[in-house]
mmCIF file of C-alpha atoms and ligand atoms in Angstrom:
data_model
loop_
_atom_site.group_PDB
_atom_site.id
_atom_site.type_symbol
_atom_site.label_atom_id
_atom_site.label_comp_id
_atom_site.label_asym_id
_atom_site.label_seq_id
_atom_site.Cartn_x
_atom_site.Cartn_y
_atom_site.Cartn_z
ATOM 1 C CA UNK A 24 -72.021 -91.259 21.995
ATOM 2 C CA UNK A 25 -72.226 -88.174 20.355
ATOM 3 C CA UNK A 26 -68.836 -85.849 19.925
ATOM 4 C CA UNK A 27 -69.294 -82.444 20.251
ATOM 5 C CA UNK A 28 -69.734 -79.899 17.056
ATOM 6 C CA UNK A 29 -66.809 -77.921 16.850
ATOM 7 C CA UNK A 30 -67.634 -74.066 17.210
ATOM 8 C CA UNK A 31 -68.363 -72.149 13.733
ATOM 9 C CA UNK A 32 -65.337 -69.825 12.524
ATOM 10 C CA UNK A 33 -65.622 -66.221 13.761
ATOM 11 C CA UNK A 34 -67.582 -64.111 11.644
ATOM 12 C CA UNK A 35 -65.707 -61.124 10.181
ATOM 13 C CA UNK A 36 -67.635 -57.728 11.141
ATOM 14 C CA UNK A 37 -66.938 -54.014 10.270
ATOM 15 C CA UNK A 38 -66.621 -52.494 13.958
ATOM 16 C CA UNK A 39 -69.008 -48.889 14.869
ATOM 17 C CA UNK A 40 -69.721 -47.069 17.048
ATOM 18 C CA UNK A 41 -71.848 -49.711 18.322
ATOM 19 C CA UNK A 42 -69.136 -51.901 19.612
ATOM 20 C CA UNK A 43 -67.099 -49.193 21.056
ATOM 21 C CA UNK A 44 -67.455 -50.879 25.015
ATOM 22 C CA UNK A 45 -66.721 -54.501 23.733
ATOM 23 C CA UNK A 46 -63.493 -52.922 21.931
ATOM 24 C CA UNK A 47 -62.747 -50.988 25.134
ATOM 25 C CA UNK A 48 -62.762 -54.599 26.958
ATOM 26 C CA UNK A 49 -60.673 -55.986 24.593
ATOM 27 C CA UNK A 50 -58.111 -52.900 24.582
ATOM 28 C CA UNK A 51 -57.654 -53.227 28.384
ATOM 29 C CA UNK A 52 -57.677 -56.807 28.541
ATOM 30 C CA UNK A 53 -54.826 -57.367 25.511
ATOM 31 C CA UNK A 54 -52.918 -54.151 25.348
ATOM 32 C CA UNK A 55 -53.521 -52.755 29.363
ATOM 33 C CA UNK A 56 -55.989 -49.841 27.801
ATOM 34 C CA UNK A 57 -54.681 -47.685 24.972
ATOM 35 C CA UNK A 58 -57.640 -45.720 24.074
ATOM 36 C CA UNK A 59 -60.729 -44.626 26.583
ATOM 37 C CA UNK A 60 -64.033 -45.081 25.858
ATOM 38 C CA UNK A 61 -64.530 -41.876 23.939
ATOM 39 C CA UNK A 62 -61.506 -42.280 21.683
ATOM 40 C CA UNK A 63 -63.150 -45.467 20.476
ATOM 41 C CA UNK A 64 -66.294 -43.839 19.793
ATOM 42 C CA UNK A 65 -63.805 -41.349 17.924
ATOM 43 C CA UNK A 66 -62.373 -44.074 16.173
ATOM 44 C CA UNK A 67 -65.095 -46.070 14.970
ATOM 45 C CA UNK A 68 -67.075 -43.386 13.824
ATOM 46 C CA UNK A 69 -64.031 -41.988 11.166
ATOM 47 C CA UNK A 70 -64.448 -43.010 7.486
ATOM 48 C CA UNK A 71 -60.729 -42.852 7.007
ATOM 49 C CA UNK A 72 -60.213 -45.019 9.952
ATOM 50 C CA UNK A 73 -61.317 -48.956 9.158
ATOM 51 C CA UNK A 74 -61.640 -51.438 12.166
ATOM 52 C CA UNK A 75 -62.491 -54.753 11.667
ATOM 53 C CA UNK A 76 -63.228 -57.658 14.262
ATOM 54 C CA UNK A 77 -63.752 -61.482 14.327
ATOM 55 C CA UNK A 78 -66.650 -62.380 16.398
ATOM 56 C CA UNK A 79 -68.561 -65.611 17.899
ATOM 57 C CA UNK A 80 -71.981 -64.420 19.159
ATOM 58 C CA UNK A 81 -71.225 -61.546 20.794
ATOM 59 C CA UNK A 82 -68.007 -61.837 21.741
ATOM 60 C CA UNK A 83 -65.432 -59.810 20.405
ATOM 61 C CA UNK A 84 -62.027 -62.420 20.147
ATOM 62 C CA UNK A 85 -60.059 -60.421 17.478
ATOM 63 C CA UNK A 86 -59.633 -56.896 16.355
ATOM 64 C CA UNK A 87 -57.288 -54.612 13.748
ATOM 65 C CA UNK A 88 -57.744 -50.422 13.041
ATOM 66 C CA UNK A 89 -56.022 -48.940 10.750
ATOM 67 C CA UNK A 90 -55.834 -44.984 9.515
ATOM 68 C CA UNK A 91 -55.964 -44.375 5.884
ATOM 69 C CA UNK A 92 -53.346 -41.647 4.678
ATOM 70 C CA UNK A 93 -53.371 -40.987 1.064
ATOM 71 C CA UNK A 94 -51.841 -44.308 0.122
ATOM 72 C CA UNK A 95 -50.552 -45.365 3.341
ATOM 73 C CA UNK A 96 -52.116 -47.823 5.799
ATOM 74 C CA UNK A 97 -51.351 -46.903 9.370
ATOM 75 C CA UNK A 98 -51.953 -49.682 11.474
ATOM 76 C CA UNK A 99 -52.707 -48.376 14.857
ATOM 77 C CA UNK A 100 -54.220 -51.086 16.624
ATOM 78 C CA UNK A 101 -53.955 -55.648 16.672
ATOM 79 C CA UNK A 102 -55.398 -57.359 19.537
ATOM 80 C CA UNK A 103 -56.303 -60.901 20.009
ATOM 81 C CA UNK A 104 -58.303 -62.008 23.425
ATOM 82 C CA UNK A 105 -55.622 -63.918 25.400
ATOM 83 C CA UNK A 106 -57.800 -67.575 24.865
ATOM 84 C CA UNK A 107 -58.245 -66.947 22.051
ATOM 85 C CA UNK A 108 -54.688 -66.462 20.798
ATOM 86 C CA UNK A 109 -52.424 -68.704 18.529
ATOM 87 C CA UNK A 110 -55.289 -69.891 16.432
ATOM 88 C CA UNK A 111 -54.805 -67.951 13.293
ATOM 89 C CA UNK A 112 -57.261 -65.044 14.458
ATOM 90 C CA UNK A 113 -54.518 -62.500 14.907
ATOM 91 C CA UNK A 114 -53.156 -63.173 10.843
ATOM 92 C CA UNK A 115 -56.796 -63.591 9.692
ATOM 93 C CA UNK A 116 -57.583 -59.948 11.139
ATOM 94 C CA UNK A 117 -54.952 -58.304 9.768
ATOM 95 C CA UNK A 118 -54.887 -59.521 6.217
ATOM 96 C CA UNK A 119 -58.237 -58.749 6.236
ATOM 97 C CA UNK A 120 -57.128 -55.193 7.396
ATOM 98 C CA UNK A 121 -54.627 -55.069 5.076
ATOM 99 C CA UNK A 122 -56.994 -55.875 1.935
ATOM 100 C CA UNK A 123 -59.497 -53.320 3.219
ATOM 101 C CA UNK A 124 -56.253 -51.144 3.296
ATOM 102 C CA UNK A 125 -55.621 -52.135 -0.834
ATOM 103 C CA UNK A 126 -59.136 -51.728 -1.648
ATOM 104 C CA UNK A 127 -58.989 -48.716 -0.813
ATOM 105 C CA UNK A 128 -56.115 -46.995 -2.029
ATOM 106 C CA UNK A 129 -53.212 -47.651 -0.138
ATOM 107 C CA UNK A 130 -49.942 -49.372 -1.581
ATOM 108 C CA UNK A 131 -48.017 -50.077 1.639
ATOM 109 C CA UNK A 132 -48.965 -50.965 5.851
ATOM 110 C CA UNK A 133 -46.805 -49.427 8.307
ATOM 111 C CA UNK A 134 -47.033 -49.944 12.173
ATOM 112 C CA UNK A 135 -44.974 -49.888 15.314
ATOM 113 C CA UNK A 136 -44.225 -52.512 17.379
ATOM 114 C CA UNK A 137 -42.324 -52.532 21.042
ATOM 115 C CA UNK A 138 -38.719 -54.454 20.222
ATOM 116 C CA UNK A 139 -39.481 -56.675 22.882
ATOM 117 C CA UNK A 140 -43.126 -57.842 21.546
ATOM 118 C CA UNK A 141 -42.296 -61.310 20.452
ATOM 119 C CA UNK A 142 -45.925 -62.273 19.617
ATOM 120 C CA UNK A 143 -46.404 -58.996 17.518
ATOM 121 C CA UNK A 144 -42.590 -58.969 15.991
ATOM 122 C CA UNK A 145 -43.638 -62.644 14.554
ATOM 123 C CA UNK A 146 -47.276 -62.243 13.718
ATOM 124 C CA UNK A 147 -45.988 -59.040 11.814
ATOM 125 C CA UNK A 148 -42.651 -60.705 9.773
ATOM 126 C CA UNK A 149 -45.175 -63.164 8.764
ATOM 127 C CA UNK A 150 -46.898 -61.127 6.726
ATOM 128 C CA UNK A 151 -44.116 -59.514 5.370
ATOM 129 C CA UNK A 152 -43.144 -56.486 7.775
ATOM 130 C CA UNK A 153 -39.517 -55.756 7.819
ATOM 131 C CA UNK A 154 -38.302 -52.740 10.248
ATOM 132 C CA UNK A 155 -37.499 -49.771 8.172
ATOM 133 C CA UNK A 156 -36.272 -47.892 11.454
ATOM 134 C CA UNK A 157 -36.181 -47.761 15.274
ATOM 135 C CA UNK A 158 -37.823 -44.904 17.436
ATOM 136 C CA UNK A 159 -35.468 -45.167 20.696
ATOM 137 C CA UNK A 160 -37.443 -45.047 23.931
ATOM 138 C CA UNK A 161 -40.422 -44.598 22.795
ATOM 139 C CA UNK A 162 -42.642 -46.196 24.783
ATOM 140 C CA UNK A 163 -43.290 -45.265 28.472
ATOM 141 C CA UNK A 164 -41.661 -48.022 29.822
ATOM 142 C CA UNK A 165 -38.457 -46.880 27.670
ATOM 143 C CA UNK A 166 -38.873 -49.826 25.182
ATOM 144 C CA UNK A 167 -37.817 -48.893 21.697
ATOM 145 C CA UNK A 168 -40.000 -49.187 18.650
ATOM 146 C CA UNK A 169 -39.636 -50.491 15.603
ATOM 147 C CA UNK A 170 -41.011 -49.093 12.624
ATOM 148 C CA UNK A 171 -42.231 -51.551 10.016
ATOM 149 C CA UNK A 172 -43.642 -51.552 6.334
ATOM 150 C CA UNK A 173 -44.888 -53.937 3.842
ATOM 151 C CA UNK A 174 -46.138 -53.443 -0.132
ATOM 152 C CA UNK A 175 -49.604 -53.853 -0.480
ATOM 153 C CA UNK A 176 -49.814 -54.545 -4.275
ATOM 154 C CA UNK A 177 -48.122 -57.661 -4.468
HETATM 155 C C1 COA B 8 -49.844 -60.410 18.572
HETATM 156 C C2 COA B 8 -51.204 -61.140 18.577
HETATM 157 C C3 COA B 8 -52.233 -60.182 17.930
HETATM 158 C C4 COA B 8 -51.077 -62.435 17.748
HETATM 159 O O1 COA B 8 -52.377 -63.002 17.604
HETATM 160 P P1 COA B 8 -52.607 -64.577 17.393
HETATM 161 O O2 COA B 8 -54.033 -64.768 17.001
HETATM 162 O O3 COA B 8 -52.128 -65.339 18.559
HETATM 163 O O4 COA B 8 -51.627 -64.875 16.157
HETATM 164 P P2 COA B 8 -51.828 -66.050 15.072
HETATM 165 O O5 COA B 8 -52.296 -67.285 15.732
HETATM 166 O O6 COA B 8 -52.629 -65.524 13.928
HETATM 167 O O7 COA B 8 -50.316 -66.257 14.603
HETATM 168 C C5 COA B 8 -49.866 -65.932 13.278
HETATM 169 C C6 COA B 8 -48.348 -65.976 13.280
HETATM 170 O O8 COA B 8 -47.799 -64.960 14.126
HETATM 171 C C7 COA B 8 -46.643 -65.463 14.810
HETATM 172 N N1 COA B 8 -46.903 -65.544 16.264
HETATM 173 C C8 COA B 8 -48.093 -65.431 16.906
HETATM 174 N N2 COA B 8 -47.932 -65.543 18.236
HETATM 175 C C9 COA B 8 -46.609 -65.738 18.440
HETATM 176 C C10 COA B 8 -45.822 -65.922 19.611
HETATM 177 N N3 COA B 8 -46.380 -65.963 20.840
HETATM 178 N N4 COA B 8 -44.485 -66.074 19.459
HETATM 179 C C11 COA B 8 -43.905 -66.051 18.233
HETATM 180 N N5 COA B 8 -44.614 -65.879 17.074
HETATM 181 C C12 COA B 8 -45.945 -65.728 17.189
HETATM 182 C C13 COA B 8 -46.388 -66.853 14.228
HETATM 183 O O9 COA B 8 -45.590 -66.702 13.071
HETATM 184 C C14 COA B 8 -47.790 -67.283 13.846
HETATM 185 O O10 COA B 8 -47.831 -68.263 12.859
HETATM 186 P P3 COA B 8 -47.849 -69.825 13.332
HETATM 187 O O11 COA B 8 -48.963 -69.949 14.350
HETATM 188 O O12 COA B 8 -48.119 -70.529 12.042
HETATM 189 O O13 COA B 8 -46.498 -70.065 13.940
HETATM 190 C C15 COA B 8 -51.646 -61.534 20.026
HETATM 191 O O14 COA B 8 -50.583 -62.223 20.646
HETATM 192 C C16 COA B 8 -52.033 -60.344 20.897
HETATM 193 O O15 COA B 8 -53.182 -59.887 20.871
HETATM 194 N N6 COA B 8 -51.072 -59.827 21.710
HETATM 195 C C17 COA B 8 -51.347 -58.694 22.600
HETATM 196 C C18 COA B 8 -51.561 -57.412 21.820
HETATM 197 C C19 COA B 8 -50.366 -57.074 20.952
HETATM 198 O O16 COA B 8 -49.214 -57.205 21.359
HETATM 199 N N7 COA B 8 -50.652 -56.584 19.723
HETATM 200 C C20 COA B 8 -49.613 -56.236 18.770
HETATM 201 C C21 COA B 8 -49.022 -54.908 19.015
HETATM 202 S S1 COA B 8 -50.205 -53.592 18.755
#
């Protein structure tokens, strides 16, 4: 009997405006909807912002944006789809991110992440964020943030 081929590895893309709706989808489904449909036209249209995504056919499973500030990498955005998730796709997205980031200028990656965000928290120390400082209640829900960095030119 035949066994199955296993699926091919997601194909890295360079997100535009193109894929603004399948990023919206992704957005609400992983993070409940943190930019409308219009912001991620915004978004994907900005030279200074990069976005990258990991897709299989059409479907989006991964995403990372980041905001280019002098030398700083801002990430704004990380987002794996939920069946998706605990296969590598979330680190593979933002290294590539964070190399994008490098390329282009910037020395060190800094992000927030809710205190209570296990998922993010570990995906993050991973790759060599450490919290630099804590922005009390800053989330609607009241949640703190943490504020992380990591060096770029290692
Ligand atoms: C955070 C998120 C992007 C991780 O994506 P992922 O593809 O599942 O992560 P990976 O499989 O690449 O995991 C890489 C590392 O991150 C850490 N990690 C990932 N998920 C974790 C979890 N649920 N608990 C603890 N650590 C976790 C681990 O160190 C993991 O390495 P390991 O698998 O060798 O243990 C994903 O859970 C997600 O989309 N969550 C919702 C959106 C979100 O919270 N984004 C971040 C804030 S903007």
């Amino acid at each position: 009997m035949l066994t199955p081929s296993p699926l091919p590895a997601p194909t890295l893309i360079q997100l535009t405006p193109e894929h603004a709706g399948a990023c919206l989808e992704l957005d609400r489904a992983a993070l409940g909807g943190i930019w409308s449909l219009a912001q991620w036209q915004r978004e994907l249209e900005e030279q200074a912002r990069p976005c990258l995504g990991l897709c299989q056919g059409l479907d989006l499973l991964a995403m990372a944006c980041g905001w280019l500030v002098v030398d700083e990498l801002h990430i704004t955005l990380v987002a794996v789809a939920r069946e998706h998730r605990r296969r590598g796709l979330g680190r593979r997205i933002l290294e590539e991110l964070m190399q994008t980031g490098f390329r282009r200028g910037a020395t060190r990656a800094t992000l927030e992440v809710a205190a209570r965000n296990g998922p993010g928290k570990g995906l993050y120390e991973a790759l060599g964020f450490r919290t630099a400082g804590i922005r009390h209640g800053y989330y609607r829900n009241g949640e703190d943030a943490l504020i992380q960095w990591v060096n770029l030119n290692r």
